[in-house]
């Protein structure tokens, strides 16, 4: 029957005497698909007995050698998801292995995606621990909490999540970053994981490569910078050349009118420039904290209502800028996005060190009505002005500037409950706790009714 390797008939059997040696407890498909011996990522198989990765299954391959040396006989091809018995070489066709394929490559039908918001079911991991799909902890792979809080926040953006749960939506995209982000999204929302947590290892490798090591494992970075880089990079990788749009722009893009006043020499002439510019997030300035302590010698922790710092975008308040040249700016929102990302400028860098502004921001968790605080464009005919927003994610920084850690509060839609997440730690919390933190970045969702 052998007519060269390509046409070789592979025997397929349903019964395999070694199926009971498969050990699901040791299987972990969150790491890069590299052979543990040759470090090649081509044609890699996972040994379903010990969990290690090996290349090939031919007679001189590492998987074949491992099957003889260790007596481990069941292997899955990480690309094709086919399972083989080595050294015999036949394919095992047994439905009892389907759960392994689902963990290797979680799948969602369009109906399942629609039902996700209504799901209140807990899932059980192999070790007996319970987890909520979509609310799983993420491993901190050495100072990667700044990435984890962004991933957990973006997982609450329903259209973005739904887009990435269905790989057909981006199957023609060549970007590894897009595919790794999609895989991570499917693992976080999968209800049949073997573990109650996910490791974003492969996604982080893609981030390191795509950002040319600007963001990397082992070096703490700023979630605001990372969010900005990630959204812009995903958009550039996904956009259609016809209309320069993508799921990123559909969710997050708004528009500002910017009026710039530049004063000439001796203020003799004032040049006014008006431009429209798109935005994916808005930066808010915190008032400087008081320099003096109160009578009781205690530091006053200053507080400011969100509405006060939103006035920057009322079209009248003046923001002085120094770069690229000294100018006075006025900003007005001319189009609101479906998902509004705000970040508080908490950190300022001067020549010697980074300072952190401790001012607490008071904000509503529900029903943020923007039109009460900033002028908004009149909606088109027969359209309704949608200017009411609900908070869905709130990123917080704890500790000193330049160090410290990030955690995030996120909302679980199906029960309107709030959870606090910090790497692997996931715990339910009260909505009032969300508003008591040093907020650094927020995502608000536009109410649609």
CSV table of C-alpha atoms in Angstrom, one decimal:
chain,number,residue,atom,x,y,z
A,1,UNK,CA,0.0,0.0,0.0
A,2,UNK,CA,2.9,2.4,0.6
A,3,UNK,CA,3.2,4.8,-2.3
A,4,UNK,CA,5.6,7.3,-0.7
A,5,UNK,CA,5.0,8.9,2.6
A,6,UNK,CA,2.2,11.2,1.5
A,7,UNK,CA,-0.2,8.5,0.3
A,8,UNK,CA,0.4,6.1,3.1
A,9,UNK,CA,-2.8,4.6,4.5
A,10,UNK,CA,-3.1,5.1,8.2
A,11,UNK,CA,-5.1,2.5,10.0
A,12,UNK,CA,-7.8,4.0,12.2
A,13,UNK,CA,-9.0,2.1,15.3
A,14,UNK,CA,-11.6,2.8,17.9
A,15,UNK,CA,-10.3,0.4,20.5
A,16,UNK,CA,-6.8,1.2,21.9
A,17,UNK,CA,-5.6,-0.7,25.0
A,18,UNK,CA,-3.7,2.3,26.2
A,19,UNK,CA,-6.6,4.8,26.5
A,20,UNK,CA,-6.7,4.3,30.3
A,21,UNK,CA,-3.1,5.6,30.6
A,22,UNK,CA,-4.2,9.1,29.4
A,23,UNK,CA,-3.8,11.6,32.3
A,24,UNK,CA,-5.8,14.7,31.9
A,25,UNK,CA,-4.4,16.2,35.1
A,26,UNK,CA,-1.0,16.8,33.5
A,27,UNK,CA,-2.3,18.3,30.2
A,28,UNK,CA,-1.6,22.0,29.7
A,29,UNK,CA,-2.1,23.5,26.2
A,30,UNK,CA,-1.5,27.1,27.3
A,31,UNK,CA,2.2,27.0,26.5
A,32,UNK,CA,4.0,27.4,23.2
A,33,UNK,CA,3.7,24.4,21.0
A,34,UNK,CA,7.5,23.5,20.9
A,35,UNK,CA,9.1,20.1,21.0
A,36,UNK,CA,10.8,19.7,24.4
A,37,UNK,CA,13.8,18.1,22.7
A,38,UNK,CA,14.4,19.8,19.4
A,39,UNK,CA,12.6,23.1,20.3
A,40,UNK,CA,11.0,23.1,16.8
A,41,UNK,CA,7.4,24.2,16.5
A,42,UNK,CA,6.7,22.1,13.4
A,43,UNK,CA,4.5,19.0,13.6
A,44,UNK,CA,4.4,18.9,17.3
A,45,UNK,CA,2.5,16.2,19.4
A,46,UNK,CA,1.6,16.2,23.0
A,47,UNK,CA,2.1,13.0,24.9
A,48,UNK,CA,-1.3,12.4,26.6
A,49,UNK,CA,0.3,10.4,29.4
A,50,UNK,CA,2.9,12.9,30.7
A,51,UNK,CA,1.9,16.1,28.9
A,52,UNK,CA,5.3,16.8,27.3
A,53,UNK,CA,5.5,18.0,23.7
A,54,UNK,CA,7.5,16.1,21.0
A,55,UNK,CA,8.1,16.5,17.3
A,56,UNK,CA,6.9,14.1,14.6
A,57,UNK,CA,5.7,10.5,14.9
A,58,UNK,CA,7.9,8.8,12.3
A,59,UNK,CA,10.4,6.1,13.2
A,60,UNK,CA,13.3,8.5,14.0
A,61,UNK,CA,11.1,11.2,15.6
A,62,UNK,CA,11.3,12.4,19.2
A,63,UNK,CA,7.7,11.3,20.0
A,64,UNK,CA,8.4,7.7,18.6
A,65,UNK,CA,11.6,7.5,20.7
A,66,UNK,CA,9.7,8.7,23.8
A,67,UNK,CA,7.0,6.1,23.2
A,68,UNK,CA,9.7,3.4,23.3
A,69,UNK,CA,11.8,4.8,26.2
A,70,UNK,CA,8.9,5.9,28.5
A,71,UNK,CA,6.3,3.4,27.5
A,72,UNK,CA,3.8,6.2,26.8
A,73,UNK,CA,1.7,5.4,23.8
A,74,UNK,CA,-1.1,8.0,23.2
A,75,UNK,CA,-0.3,11.3,21.4
A,76,UNK,CA,-2.3,14.2,19.9
A,77,UNK,CA,-1.2,16.3,17.0
A,78,UNK,CA,-1.5,19.9,18.3
A,79,UNK,CA,-2.3,21.2,14.8
A,80,UNK,CA,-4.7,18.6,13.4
A,81,UNK,CA,-6.1,17.4,16.8
A,82,UNK,CA,-5.7,13.7,15.5
A,83,UNK,CA,-4.7,11.2,18.1
A,84,UNK,CA,-2.3,8.3,17.4
A,85,UNK,CA,-0.9,5.3,19.2
A,86,UNK,CA,2.9,5.0,19.0
A,87,UNK,CA,5.0,3.1,18.2
A,88,UNK,CA,2.3,1.1,16.4
A,89,UNK,CA,1.3,4.2,14.4
A,90,UNK,CA,-2.5,3.8,14.0
A,91,UNK,CA,-4.9,6.6,14.6
A,92,UNK,CA,-7.2,6.3,17.6
A,93,UNK,CA,-10.8,7.3,16.8
A,94,UNK,CA,-12.6,7.3,20.1
A,95,UNK,CA,-15.2,9.9,21.2
A,96,UNK,CA,-13.9,9.7,24.8
A,97,UNK,CA,-11.0,12.0,23.6
A,98,UNK,CA,-13.3,14.8,22.4
A,99,UNK,CA,-12.9,16.7,25.8
A,100,UNK,CA,-9.2,16.9,25.2
A,101,UNK,CA,-9.7,18.3,21.7
A,102,UNK,CA,-12.1,20.9,23.2
A,103,UNK,CA,-9.5,22.0,25.7
A,104,UNK,CA,-6.8,22.1,23.1
A,105,UNK,CA,-9.0,24.2,20.8
A,106,UNK,CA,-12.2,25.5,22.4
A,107,UNK,CA,-15.1,26.0,20.0
A,108,UNK,CA,-18.2,28.0,20.2
A,109,UNK,CA,-21.2,27.9,17.9
A,110,UNK,CA,-23.0,31.2,17.2
A,111,UNK,CA,-25.9,30.1,19.3
A,112,UNK,CA,-23.6,29.4,22.3
A,113,UNK,CA,-22.0,32.9,21.9
A,114,UNK,CA,-25.5,34.5,22.1
A,115,UNK,CA,-26.3,32.5,25.2
A,116,UNK,CA,-23.1,33.4,27.1
A,117,UNK,CA,-24.6,36.5,28.7
A,118,UNK,CA,-27.4,34.4,30.2
A,119,UNK,CA,-25.2,31.6,31.5
A,120,UNK,CA,-25.1,31.4,35.3
A,121,UNK,CA,-23.7,27.9,35.4
A,122,UNK,CA,-20.4,27.2,37.3
A,123,UNK,CA,-18.0,24.8,35.7
A,124,UNK,CA,-15.9,22.2,37.5
A,125,UNK,CA,-12.2,21.7,36.9
A,126,UNK,CA,-10.5,18.3,37.1
A,127,UNK,CA,-9.1,19.1,40.6
A,128,UNK,CA,-12.6,19.6,41.8
A,129,UNK,CA,-12.4,23.4,42.0
A,130,UNK,CA,-15.3,25.4,40.6
A,131,UNK,CA,-14.9,28.3,38.2
A,132,UNK,CA,-17.1,30.7,36.3
A,133,UNK,CA,-16.5,30.7,32.5
A,134,UNK,CA,-15.3,34.2,31.6
A,135,UNK,CA,-14.2,34.8,35.2
A,136,UNK,CA,-11.1,32.7,35.4
A,137,UNK,CA,-7.9,33.8,36.9
A,138,UNK,CA,-4.8,34.5,34.7
A,139,UNK,CA,-1.3,33.4,35.7
A,140,UNK,CA,1.1,36.2,36.4
A,141,UNK,CA,4.2,35.1,34.4
A,142,UNK,CA,6.6,37.4,36.2
A,143,UNK,CA,5.3,41.0,36.4
A,144,UNK,CA,2.6,40.6,33.8
A,145,UNK,CA,-0.3,41.9,35.9
A,146,UNK,CA,-0.4,45.0,33.7
A,147,UNK,CA,-1.4,42.7,30.8
A,148,UNK,CA,-3.8,40.6,32.8
A,149,UNK,CA,-5.9,43.5,33.9
A,150,UNK,CA,-6.3,44.7,30.3
A,151,UNK,CA,-7.2,41.2,29.1
A,152,UNK,CA,-9.8,40.8,31.9
A,153,UNK,CA,-11.3,44.3,31.0
A,154,UNK,CA,-11.5,43.6,27.3
A,155,UNK,CA,-13.3,40.3,28.0
A,156,UNK,CA,-16.3,42.4,29.2
A,157,UNK,CA,-16.7,44.2,25.9
A,158,UNK,CA,-19.4,41.9,24.4
A,159,UNK,CA,-19.1,42.6,20.6
A,160,UNK,CA,-15.3,42.3,20.9
A,161,UNK,CA,-15.5,39.1,22.8
A,162,UNK,CA,-18.1,37.6,20.4
A,163,UNK,CA,-16.0,38.5,17.4
A,164,UNK,CA,-12.9,36.7,18.8
A,165,UNK,CA,-14.9,33.6,20.0
A,166,UNK,CA,-15.6,32.7,16.3
A,167,UNK,CA,-12.3,32.2,14.5
A,168,UNK,CA,-14.0,32.4,11.1
A,169,UNK,CA,-14.3,36.1,11.7
A,170,UNK,CA,-10.5,36.6,11.3
A,171,UNK,CA,-9.3,33.4,9.6
A,172,UNK,CA,-7.8,35.3,6.7
A,173,UNK,CA,-5.8,37.6,9.0
A,174,UNK,CA,-2.1,36.8,9.0
A,175,UNK,CA,-1.3,38.4,12.4
A,176,UNK,CA,-0.2,35.9,15.1
A,177,UNK,CA,-1.2,38.5,17.7
A,178,UNK,CA,-4.8,38.4,16.5
A,179,UNK,CA,-5.0,34.6,16.5
A,180,UNK,CA,-3.3,34.3,20.0
A,181,UNK,CA,-5.8,36.9,21.4
A,182,UNK,CA,-8.7,34.9,19.9
A,183,UNK,CA,-7.4,31.7,21.4
A,184,UNK,CA,-7.0,33.3,24.8
A,185,UNK,CA,-10.6,34.7,24.6
A,186,UNK,CA,-11.9,31.2,23.8
A,187,UNK,CA,-10.0,29.7,26.7
A,188,UNK,CA,-11.2,32.3,29.2
A,189,UNK,CA,-14.9,31.7,28.2
A,190,UNK,CA,-14.7,27.9,27.7
A,191,UNK,CA,-16.9,26.0,30.1
A,192,UNK,CA,-15.0,22.7,29.8
A,193,UNK,CA,-11.5,23.6,30.9
A,194,UNK,CA,-9.4,21.1,32.8
A,195,UNK,CA,-8.1,23.9,35.1
A,196,UNK,CA,-9.9,26.8,36.7
A,197,UNK,CA,-7.3,29.2,35.3
A,198,UNK,CA,-5.6,30.1,32.1
A,199,UNK,CA,-2.0,31.0,31.3
A,200,UNK,CA,-1.7,33.8,28.7
A,201,UNK,CA,1.8,32.6,27.8
A,202,UNK,CA,1.3,32.3,24.0
A,203,UNK,CA,-0.4,35.6,23.8
A,204,UNK,CA,2.5,37.2,25.8
A,205,UNK,CA,5.0,35.7,23.3
A,206,UNK,CA,3.0,37.2,20.4
A,207,UNK,CA,2.9,40.6,22.3
A,208,UNK,CA,6.7,40.6,22.8
A,209,UNK,CA,7.3,39.9,19.2
A,210,UNK,CA,4.8,42.3,17.8
A,211,UNK,CA,5.8,45.2,20.1
A,212,UNK,CA,9.6,44.5,19.5
A,213,UNK,CA,10.0,43.8,23.2
A,214,UNK,CA,8.5,47.1,24.3
A,215,UNK,CA,6.1,44.9,26.4
A,216,UNK,CA,7.7,41.8,27.8
A,217,UNK,CA,7.6,39.2,30.5
A,218,UNK,CA,9.6,40.2,33.6
A,219,UNK,CA,9.3,44.0,33.1
A,220,UNK,CA,6.4,45.9,34.6
A,221,UNK,CA,4.7,48.3,32.2
A,222,UNK,CA,1.8,50.7,32.2
A,223,UNK,CA,-1.7,49.2,31.4
A,224,UNK,CA,-2.7,52.5,29.7
A,225,UNK,CA,0.2,52.3,27.3
A,226,UNK,CA,-0.4,48.6,26.7
A,227,UNK,CA,-4.1,49.1,26.1
A,228,UNK,CA,-3.4,51.9,23.6
A,229,UNK,CA,-0.7,49.8,21.8
A,230,UNK,CA,-2.9,46.6,21.8
A,231,UNK,CA,-6.0,48.3,20.4
A,232,UNK,CA,-4.1,50.2,17.7
A,233,UNK,CA,-2.2,47.0,16.7
A,234,UNK,CA,-5.2,44.8,16.6
A,235,UNK,CA,-7.0,47.4,14.5
A,236,UNK,CA,-4.1,47.7,12.0
A,237,UNK,CA,-4.0,43.9,11.7
A,238,UNK,CA,-7.8,43.5,11.3
A,239,UNK,CA,-8.9,46.5,9.3
A,240,UNK,CA,-10.4,46.1,5.9
A,241,UNK,CA,-8.6,48.2,3.3
A,242,UNK,CA,-11.9,49.5,1.8
A,243,UNK,CA,-13.2,51.5,4.8
A,244,UNK,CA,-10.4,51.3,7.4
A,245,UNK,CA,-12.7,49.9,10.0
A,246,UNK,CA,-12.4,47.0,12.4
A,247,UNK,CA,-14.2,45.5,15.4
A,248,UNK,CA,-11.8,47.7,17.5
A,249,UNK,CA,-13.0,51.0,15.9
A,250,UNK,CA,-16.7,49.8,16.0
A,251,UNK,CA,-16.4,49.3,19.8
A,252,UNK,CA,-14.1,52.1,21.0
A,253,UNK,CA,-13.8,54.9,18.4
A,254,UNK,CA,-15.2,58.3,19.2
A,255,UNK,CA,-14.4,61.7,17.8
A,256,UNK,CA,-13.2,65.0,19.3
A,257,UNK,CA,-13.2,68.6,18.1
A,258,UNK,CA,-10.0,70.2,19.1
A,259,UNK,CA,-9.5,74.0,19.1
A,260,UNK,CA,-5.9,75.0,19.4
A,261,UNK,CA,-4.9,78.6,20.3
A,262,UNK,CA,-1.3,79.5,19.5
A,263,UNK,CA,-0.1,82.9,20.6
A,264,UNK,CA,2.5,84.7,18.5
A,265,UNK,CA,5.3,86.8,19.8
A,266,UNK,CA,4.2,89.2,22.5
A,267,UNK,CA,0.7,87.9,22.1
A,268,UNK,CA,0.3,90.2,19.1
A,269,UNK,CA,-1.6,87.6,17.1
A,270,UNK,CA,-3.5,84.5,18.0
A,271,UNK,CA,-3.8,81.7,15.6
A,272,UNK,CA,-6.8,79.4,16.0
A,273,UNK,CA,-6.8,75.9,14.5
A,274,UNK,CA,-9.9,73.6,14.6
A,275,UNK,CA,-9.5,69.9,13.8
A,276,UNK,CA,-11.6,66.8,14.3
A,277,UNK,CA,-9.7,63.8,15.6
A,278,UNK,CA,-10.7,60.2,16.4
A,279,UNK,CA,-10.0,58.8,19.8
A,280,UNK,CA,-10.0,55.3,21.4
A,281,UNK,CA,-9.6,56.6,24.9
A,282,UNK,CA,-9.8,59.8,26.8
A,283,UNK,CA,-7.2,61.0,29.3
A,284,UNK,CA,-8.5,62.9,32.3
A,285,UNK,CA,-6.3,65.2,34.5
A,286,UNK,CA,-6.4,64.9,38.3
A,287,UNK,CA,-6.2,68.1,40.4
A,288,UNK,CA,-2.9,68.4,42.2
A,289,UNK,CA,-3.1,67.1,45.7
A,290,UNK,CA,-2.8,69.7,48.6
A,291,UNK,CA,0.8,70.3,49.7
A,292,UNK,CA,-0.1,70.8,53.4
A,293,UNK,CA,-1.4,68.5,56.0
A,294,UNK,CA,-4.5,69.3,57.9
A,295,UNK,CA,-4.6,70.5,61.6
A,296,UNK,CA,-4.6,66.9,62.9
A,297,UNK,CA,-1.3,66.4,61.0
A,298,UNK,CA,-2.9,63.7,58.9
A,299,UNK,CA,-2.7,63.6,55.1
A,300,UNK,CA,-6.0,64.5,53.6
A,301,UNK,CA,-6.8,62.2,50.8
A,302,UNK,CA,-8.2,64.5,48.2
A,303,UNK,CA,-11.3,63.5,46.3
A,304,UNK,CA,-12.7,64.8,43.0
A,305,UNK,CA,-16.0,63.9,41.3
A,306,UNK,CA,-15.6,62.4,37.8
A,307,UNK,CA,-17.9,65.1,36.4
A,308,UNK,CA,-15.3,67.8,37.4
A,309,UNK,CA,-12.5,66.2,35.5
A,310,UNK,CA,-14.8,65.5,32.5
A,311,UNK,CA,-15.2,69.2,32.1
A,312,UNK,CA,-11.9,69.1,30.1
A,313,UNK,CA,-14.2,68.0,27.2
A,314,UNK,CA,-16.9,70.7,27.5
A,315,UNK,CA,-15.5,72.7,24.6
A,316,UNK,CA,-14.8,75.7,26.9
A,317,UNK,CA,-12.3,74.6,29.6
A,318,UNK,CA,-8.7,75.4,28.6
A,319,UNK,CA,-5.9,72.8,28.8
A,320,UNK,CA,-2.4,74.3,28.6
A,321,UNK,CA,0.0,72.1,26.6
A,322,UNK,CA,3.8,72.5,26.3
A,323,UNK,CA,4.5,69.9,23.6
A,324,UNK,CA,5.2,70.2,20.7
A,325,UNK,CA,4.8,73.9,21.3
A,326,UNK,CA,3.1,76.0,24.0
A,327,UNK,CA,-0.6,76.2,23.2
A,328,UNK,CA,-4.1,76.5,24.8
A,329,UNK,CA,-6.4,73.6,23.8
A,330,UNK,CA,-10.2,73.2,24.1
A,331,UNK,CA,-11.8,69.8,23.5
A,332,UNK,CA,-15.4,68.8,22.7
A,333,UNK,CA,-16.7,65.3,22.1
A,334,UNK,CA,-18.4,65.2,18.7
A,335,UNK,CA,-19.1,61.5,18.6
A,336,UNK,CA,-19.5,59.1,21.5
A,337,UNK,CA,-18.2,55.5,21.2
A,338,UNK,CA,-20.2,52.4,22.2
A,339,UNK,CA,-17.6,51.7,24.8
A,340,UNK,CA,-15.9,54.6,26.4
A,341,UNK,CA,-12.4,54.1,27.9
A,342,UNK,CA,-11.3,56.8,30.4
A,343,UNK,CA,-7.9,56.9,32.1
A,344,UNK,CA,-6.8,59.1,35.0
A,345,UNK,CA,-3.4,60.7,34.6
A,346,UNK,CA,-2.1,59.5,38.0
A,347,UNK,CA,1.6,59.3,37.2
A,348,UNK,CA,3.9,62.2,36.3
A,349,UNK,CA,7.5,61.7,35.3
A,350,UNK,CA,9.9,64.4,36.1
A,351,UNK,CA,13.7,64.4,35.7
A,352,UNK,CA,14.4,62.2,38.7
A,353,UNK,CA,11.4,60.0,39.5
A,354,UNK,CA,7.8,59.2,38.9
A,355,UNK,CA,5.2,60.8,41.1
A,356,UNK,CA,1.7,59.4,41.8
A,357,UNK,CA,-1.3,61.5,42.5
A,358,UNK,CA,-3.4,59.8,45.2
A,359,UNK,CA,-6.6,61.8,44.5
A,360,UNK,CA,-9.7,59.5,44.7
A,361,UNK,CA,-12.2,59.9,41.9
A,362,UNK,CA,-15.9,59.6,42.8
A,363,UNK,CA,-17.8,58.0,39.9
A,364,UNK,CA,-21.1,56.3,39.4
A,365,UNK,CA,-21.1,52.6,38.7
A,366,UNK,CA,-24.4,52.8,36.8
A,367,UNK,CA,-26.1,55.5,34.8
A,368,UNK,CA,-23.2,57.9,34.0
A,369,UNK,CA,-25.2,60.6,32.1
A,370,UNK,CA,-22.7,62.5,30.0
A,371,UNK,CA,-25.1,65.0,28.6
A,372,UNK,CA,-25.5,66.5,32.1
A,373,UNK,CA,-21.9,67.5,32.2
A,374,UNK,CA,-20.6,68.0,28.7
A,375,UNK,CA,-22.3,69.4,25.6
A,376,UNK,CA,-22.9,66.6,23.1
A,377,UNK,CA,-23.7,66.7,19.4
A,378,UNK,CA,-27.4,66.6,18.4
A,379,UNK,CA,-28.3,63.1,17.1
A,380,UNK,CA,-29.3,62.6,13.5
A,381,UNK,CA,-33.0,62.7,12.5
A,382,UNK,CA,-35.1,60.0,14.2
A,383,UNK,CA,-32.0,58.9,16.2
A,384,UNK,CA,-31.8,59.0,19.9
A,385,UNK,CA,-28.9,60.5,21.8
A,386,UNK,CA,-27.3,57.6,23.7
A,387,UNK,CA,-25.3,59.3,26.4
A,388,UNK,CA,-25.9,57.1,29.4
A,389,UNK,CA,-23.2,54.7,30.3
A,390,UNK,CA,-22.6,51.8,32.8
A,391,UNK,CA,-19.2,50.9,34.2
A,392,UNK,CA,-18.1,47.3,33.2
A,393,UNK,CA,-14.4,47.4,34.1
A,394,UNK,CA,-12.3,49.5,36.6
A,395,UNK,CA,-8.5,49.1,36.7
A,396,UNK,CA,-6.8,50.1,40.0
A,397,UNK,CA,-3.1,50.7,40.9
A,398,UNK,CA,-2.0,49.8,44.5
A,399,UNK,CA,1.3,50.9,45.9
A,400,UNK,CA,4.1,53.2,45.0
A,401,UNK,CA,4.8,54.6,41.5
A,402,UNK,CA,7.2,52.5,39.5
A,403,UNK,CA,6.3,49.5,41.5
A,404,UNK,CA,3.0,48.3,43.1
A,405,UNK,CA,0.5,46.1,41.4
A,406,UNK,CA,-2.6,46.3,39.2
A,407,UNK,CA,-6.0,44.7,39.9
A,408,UNK,CA,-9.3,45.1,38.1
A,409,UNK,CA,-13.0,45.1,39.1
A,410,UNK,CA,-15.2,43.6,36.3
A,411,UNK,CA,-18.9,43.1,36.0
A,412,UNK,CA,-20.5,39.7,35.3
A,413,UNK,CA,-23.5,40.6,33.1
A,414,UNK,CA,-25.6,37.5,33.7
A,415,UNK,CA,-26.1,38.3,37.4
A,416,UNK,CA,-25.0,42.0,37.5
A,417,UNK,CA,-22.4,41.0,40.1
A,418,UNK,CA,-19.0,42.5,40.5
A,419,UNK,CA,-15.7,40.6,40.8
A,420,UNK,CA,-12.3,41.7,41.9
A,421,UNK,CA,-9.5,40.0,39.9
A,422,UNK,CA,-5.8,40.1,40.5
A,423,UNK,CA,-4.0,37.5,38.5
A,424,UNK,CA,-5.2,34.1,39.8
A,425,UNK,CA,-7.3,35.7,42.6
A,426,UNK,CA,-10.9,36.1,41.7
A,427,UNK,CA,-13.5,37.1,44.3
A,428,UNK,CA,-17.0,38.5,44.3
A,429,UNK,CA,-17.2,42.0,45.7
A,430,UNK,CA,-19.8,44.7,46.3
A,431,UNK,CA,-20.5,47.5,43.8
A,432,UNK,CA,-19.7,50.1,46.4
A,433,UNK,CA,-16.2,48.6,46.8
A,434,UNK,CA,-15.5,49.3,43.1
A,435,UNK,CA,-15.9,53.0,43.7
A,436,UNK,CA,-13.6,53.2,46.7
A,437,UNK,CA,-10.4,52.6,44.8
A,438,UNK,CA,-7.6,54.6,43.2
A,439,UNK,CA,-9.0,54.1,39.8
A,440,UNK,CA,-6.6,54.3,36.9
A,441,UNK,CA,-8.6,53.2,33.9
A,442,UNK,CA,-12.2,52.5,33.2
A,443,UNK,CA,-14.4,51.0,30.5
A,444,UNK,CA,-18.0,52.2,30.3
A,445,UNK,CA,-20.7,50.6,28.1
A,446,UNK,CA,-23.3,52.7,26.4
A,447,UNK,CA,-26.9,51.9,27.4
A,448,UNK,CA,-28.8,50.9,24.2
A,449,UNK,CA,-32.4,51.5,25.2
